[in-house]
mmCIF file of C-alpha atoms in Angstrom:
data_model
loop_
_atom_site.group_PDB
_atom_site.id
_atom_site.type_symbol
_atom_site.label_atom_id
_atom_site.label_comp_id
_atom_site.label_asym_id
_atom_site.label_seq_id
_atom_site.Cartn_x
_atom_site.Cartn_y
_atom_site.Cartn_z
ATOM 1 C CA MET A 803 -21.309 -5.103 -5.189
ATOM 2 C CA GLU A 804 -19.943 -8.597 -4.627
ATOM 3 C CA GLN A 805 -17.432 -9.464 -1.890
ATOM 4 C CA TRP A 806 -14.502 -9.696 -4.287
ATOM 5 C CA GLU A 807 -15.387 -6.332 -5.818
ATOM 6 C CA GLN A 808 -15.589 -4.655 -2.403
ATOM 7 C CA LEU A 809 -12.311 -6.119 -1.304
ATOM 8 C CA LEU A 810 -10.426 -5.342 -4.510
ATOM 9 C CA TRP A 811 -11.833 -1.797 -4.506
ATOM 10 C CA ALA A 812 -10.695 -1.348 -0.896
ATOM 11 C CA ILE A 813 -7.181 -2.649 -1.645
ATOM 12 C CA TYR A 814 -6.955 -0.485 -4.770
ATOM 13 C CA SER A 815 -8.101 2.563 -2.767
ATOM 14 C CA HIS A 816 -5.560 1.761 -0.061
ATOM 15 C CA GLU A 817 -2.707 1.689 -2.555
ATOM 16 C CA ILE A 818 -3.847 5.028 -4.007
ATOM 17 C CA LYS A 819 -4.130 6.550 -0.514
ATOM 18 C CA LEU A 820 -0.597 5.423 0.334
ATOM 19 C CA LYS A 821 0.589 6.983 -2.919
ATOM 20 C CA GLU A 822 -1.074 10.253 -1.871
ATOM 21 C CA LEU A 823 0.480 10.027 1.597
ATOM 22 C CA TYR A 824 3.955 9.493 0.214
ATOM 23 C CA GLN A 825 3.455 12.338 -2.259
ATOM 24 C CA ALA A 826 2.502 14.575 0.670
ATOM 25 C CA PHE A 827 5.659 13.463 2.472
ATOM 26 C CA ALA A 828 7.703 14.266 -0.659
ATOM 27 C CA LEU A 829 6.322 17.816 -0.654
ATOM 28 C CA ARG A 830 6.788 18.285 3.080
ATOM 29 C CA PHE A 831 10.269 16.779 3.357
ATOM 30 C CA ARG A 832 12.006 18.203 0.291
ATOM 31 C CA THR A 833 15.425 16.785 1.189
ATOM 32 C CA GLN A 834 13.886 13.315 0.978
ATOM 33 C CA ALA A 835 11.582 14.022 -1.979
ATOM 34 C CA THR A 836 13.210 11.447 -4.267
ATOM 35 C CA PHE A 837 12.886 8.733 -1.638
ATOM 36 C CA TRP A 838 9.173 9.424 -1.078
ATOM 37 C CA ALA A 839 8.418 9.935 -4.767
ATOM 38 C CA GLN A 840 9.891 6.523 -5.594
ATOM 39 C CA ILE A 841 7.729 4.765 -3.026
ATOM 40 C CA ALA A 842 4.676 6.769 -4.163
ATOM 41 C CA GLN A 843 5.298 5.620 -7.747
ATOM 42 C CA GLU A 844 5.520 2.017 -6.608
ATOM 43 C CA GLU A 845 2.205 2.354 -4.741
ATOM 44 C CA HIS A 846 0.667 3.612 -7.979
ATOM 45 C CA GLU A 847 2.038 0.537 -9.747
ATOM 46 C CA HIS A 848 0.509 -1.655 -7.020
ATOM 47 C CA ALA A 849 -2.885 -0.071 -7.656
ATOM 48 C CA GLU A 850 -2.492 -0.813 -11.370
ATOM 49 C CA LEU A 851 -1.735 -4.469 -10.590
ATOM 50 C CA VAL A 852 -4.955 -4.675 -8.578
ATOM 51 C CA THR A 853 -6.850 -3.101 -11.495
ATOM 52 C CA ARG A 854 -5.450 -5.658 -13.938
ATOM 53 C CA LEU A 855 -6.394 -8.460 -11.567
ATOM 54 C CA ARG A 856 -9.952 -7.111 -11.267
ATOM 55 C CA LYS A 857 -10.261 -7.071 -15.047
ATOM 56 C CA LYS A 858 -9.128 -10.713 -15.260
ATOM 57 C CA ILE A 859 -11.707 -11.737 -12.669
ATOM 58 C CA GLU A 860 -14.424 -9.794 -14.506
ATOM 59 C CA ALA A 861 -13.424 -11.482 -17.759
ATOM 60 C CA GLY A 862 -13.643 -14.880 -16.106
ATOM 61 C CA THR A 863 -9.988 -15.770 -16.683
ATOM 62 C CA LEU A 864 -9.356 -15.879 -12.923
ATOM 63 C CA VAL A 865 -11.528 -16.918 -10.010
ATOM 64 C CA PHE A 866 -11.530 -14.769 -6.871
ATOM 65 C CA ASN A 867 -9.546 -16.265 -4.004
ATOM 66 C CA PRO A 868 -11.766 -15.899 -0.901
ATOM 67 C CA SER A 869 -10.156 -14.242 2.072
ATOM 68 C CA THR A 870 -10.897 -13.555 5.697
ATOM 69 C CA LEU A 871 -9.814 -9.949 5.142
ATOM 70 C CA LYS A 872 -12.769 -7.600 5.380
ATOM 71 C CA PRO A 873 -13.014 -4.355 3.414
ATOM 72 C CA GLN A 874 -13.574 -2.543 6.727
ATOM 73 C CA ALA A 875 -10.054 -3.441 7.900
ATOM 74 C CA VAL A 876 -8.596 -1.949 4.750
ATOM 75 C CA GLU A 877 -10.848 1.107 5.065
ATOM 76 C CA ALA A 878 -9.577 1.697 8.632
ATOM 77 C CA SER A 879 -6.021 1.796 7.284
ATOM 78 C CA ILE A 880 -7.131 4.208 4.549
ATOM 79 C CA ALA A 881 -8.634 6.486 7.208
ATOM 80 C CA ARG A 882 -5.359 6.406 9.144
ATOM 81 C CA ALA A 883 -3.374 7.354 6.036
ATOM 82 C CA ASP A 884 -5.858 10.135 5.305
ATOM 83 C CA ALA A 885 -5.421 11.521 8.832
ATOM 84 C CA LEU A 886 -1.639 11.445 8.340
ATOM 85 C CA ILE A 887 -1.971 13.386 5.082
ATOM 86 C CA LYS A 888 -3.855 16.086 6.989
ATOM 87 C CA LYS A 889 -1.298 16.157 9.821
ATOM 88 C CA CYS A 890 1.495 16.405 7.271
ATOM 89 C CA GLY A 891 -0.232 19.284 5.494
ATOM 90 C CA GLN A 892 -0.564 21.093 8.818
ATOM 91 C CA GLY A 893 3.146 20.610 9.542
ATOM 92 C CA GLN A 894 2.449 18.350 12.518
ATOM 93 C CA LEU A 895 4.890 15.598 11.534
ATOM 94 C CA ASP A 896 8.651 15.594 11.475
ATOM 95 C CA LEU A 897 10.606 13.293 9.177
ATOM 96 C CA ALA A 898 11.223 10.616 11.815
ATOM 97 C CA GLN A 899 7.513 10.533 12.689
ATOM 98 C CA ALA A 900 6.547 10.300 9.004
ATOM 99 C CA LEU A 901 8.946 7.413 8.519
ATOM 100 C CA GLY A 902 7.653 5.682 11.647
ATOM 101 C CA HIS A 903 4.039 5.972 10.485
ATOM 102 C CA ALA A 904 4.933 4.789 6.981
ATOM 103 C CA LEU A 905 6.783 1.809 8.441
ATOM 104 C CA ASP A 906 3.799 0.931 10.615
ATOM 105 C CA LEU A 907 1.344 1.185 7.698
ATOM 106 C CA GLU A 908 3.491 -1.023 5.486
ATOM 107 C CA GLN A 909 4.060 -3.606 8.225
ATOM 108 C CA SER A 910 0.381 -3.752 9.094
ATOM 109 C CA MET A 911 -0.465 -4.711 5.496
ATOM 110 C CA LEU A 912 1.649 -7.836 5.865
ATOM 111 C CA GLU A 913 0.487 -8.571 9.409
ATOM 112 C CA ARG A 914 -3.174 -8.365 8.373
ATOM 113 C CA SER A 915 -2.534 -10.406 5.214
ATOM 114 C CA PHE A 916 -3.921 -7.687 2.931
ATOM 115 C CA PHE A 917 -2.639 -9.487 -0.143
ATOM 116 C CA ARG A 918 -3.629 -13.090 0.596
ATOM 117 C CA CYS A 919 -6.785 -12.734 -1.510
ATOM 118 C CA LEU A 920 -4.606 -11.655 -4.439
ATOM 119 C CA SER A 921 -2.562 -14.848 -4.494
ATOM 120 C CA TYR A 922 -3.387 -16.944 -7.528
ATOM 121 C CA PRO A 923 -1.471 -20.173 -8.037
ATOM 122 C CA GLN A 924 -3.097 -20.770 -11.415
ATOM 123 C CA GLU A 925 -0.806 -21.726 -14.247
ATOM 124 C CA GLY A 926 0.383 -18.835 -16.385
ATOM 125 C CA CYS A 927 -0.506 -16.186 -13.819
ATOM 126 C CA GLN A 928 2.152 -14.661 -11.646
ATOM 127 C CA SER A 929 0.617 -14.077 -8.240
ATOM 128 C CA VAL A 930 -0.224 -10.414 -7.689
ATOM 129 C CA GLY A 931 -0.342 -11.149 -3.972
ATOM 130 C CA VAL A 932 3.216 -12.473 -3.949
ATOM 131 C CA ILE A 933 4.450 -9.488 -5.960
ATOM 132 C CA LEU A 934 2.772 -7.001 -3.620
ATOM 133 C CA GLN A 935 4.018 -8.808 -0.510
ATOM 134 C CA GLU A 936 7.581 -8.762 -1.788
ATOM 135 C CA GLN A 937 7.430 -5.103 -2.786
ATOM 136 C CA THR A 938 5.869 -4.228 0.578
ATOM 137 C CA ARG A 939 8.770 -6.003 2.277
ATOM 138 C CA GLN A 940 11.133 -3.917 0.142
ATOM 139 C CA HIS A 941 9.299 -0.749 1.256
ATOM 140 C CA ILE A 942 9.648 -1.834 4.883
ATOM 141 C CA THR A 943 13.384 -2.341 4.448
ATOM 142 C CA SER A 944 13.857 0.989 2.656
ATOM 143 C CA ILE A 945 11.808 2.910 5.204
ATOM 144 C CA ARG A 946 13.499 1.174 8.143
ATOM 145 C CA ASN A 947 16.934 2.017 6.694
ATOM 146 C CA LYS A 948 15.945 5.642 6.095
ATOM 147 C CA LEU A 949 14.566 5.901 9.634
ATOM 148 C CA ALA A 950 17.834 4.557 11.065
ATOM 149 C CA GLU A 951 19.746 7.066 8.941
ATOM 150 C CA VAL A 952 17.593 9.961 10.196
ATOM 151 C CA LYS A 953 17.854 8.894 13.824
ATOM 152 C CA HIS A 954 21.658 8.683 13.594
ATOM 153 C CA ALA A 955 22.090 12.011 11.788
#
C-alpha cells in the first residue's frame, strides 16, 4: 500500500471511529442523544468525503498532497477513541468526562494537522482539508458550549 493510501485509510478509519464513539455517547447519555447523533452523522459525512477524495486520486484527477502526518499518529488517536468506547460501554464515563474527551480528540486533529494532506488548491476542487478543518472547528465549538452548559447545570 502506498503512503497516500495508508494515510487516507487511517484518516477514513479515524472518522468512522469517532462516529462510533459519538454513537456510543448517544446511547449512554440519552438526554443528549440528539447532540451526539448529529456529530456522529457529521463524522460519517467526513469519512465519505475522504472516500470521494481517494477515488479522485485513484482515477488520476487529483495528485496526493504529501504530508508529514504519519498513519501511526492517526492510529494512536483511533486506539484512544476505541478505549473510550469501551469505557463508555462499561459506564465509566459521565457526561462531562465524555464531552472533555470528545473536545480533546477534536482539538488534537487540528493541532496535529490531520487534514493538511487533504488540502487541494487545484482549480475546480473544493479542498476537503479545508472543509474538514472548518467542520472540526464547529464540533469543537459545539462540544465546548455543551460542556460549559453541563458544568453550569
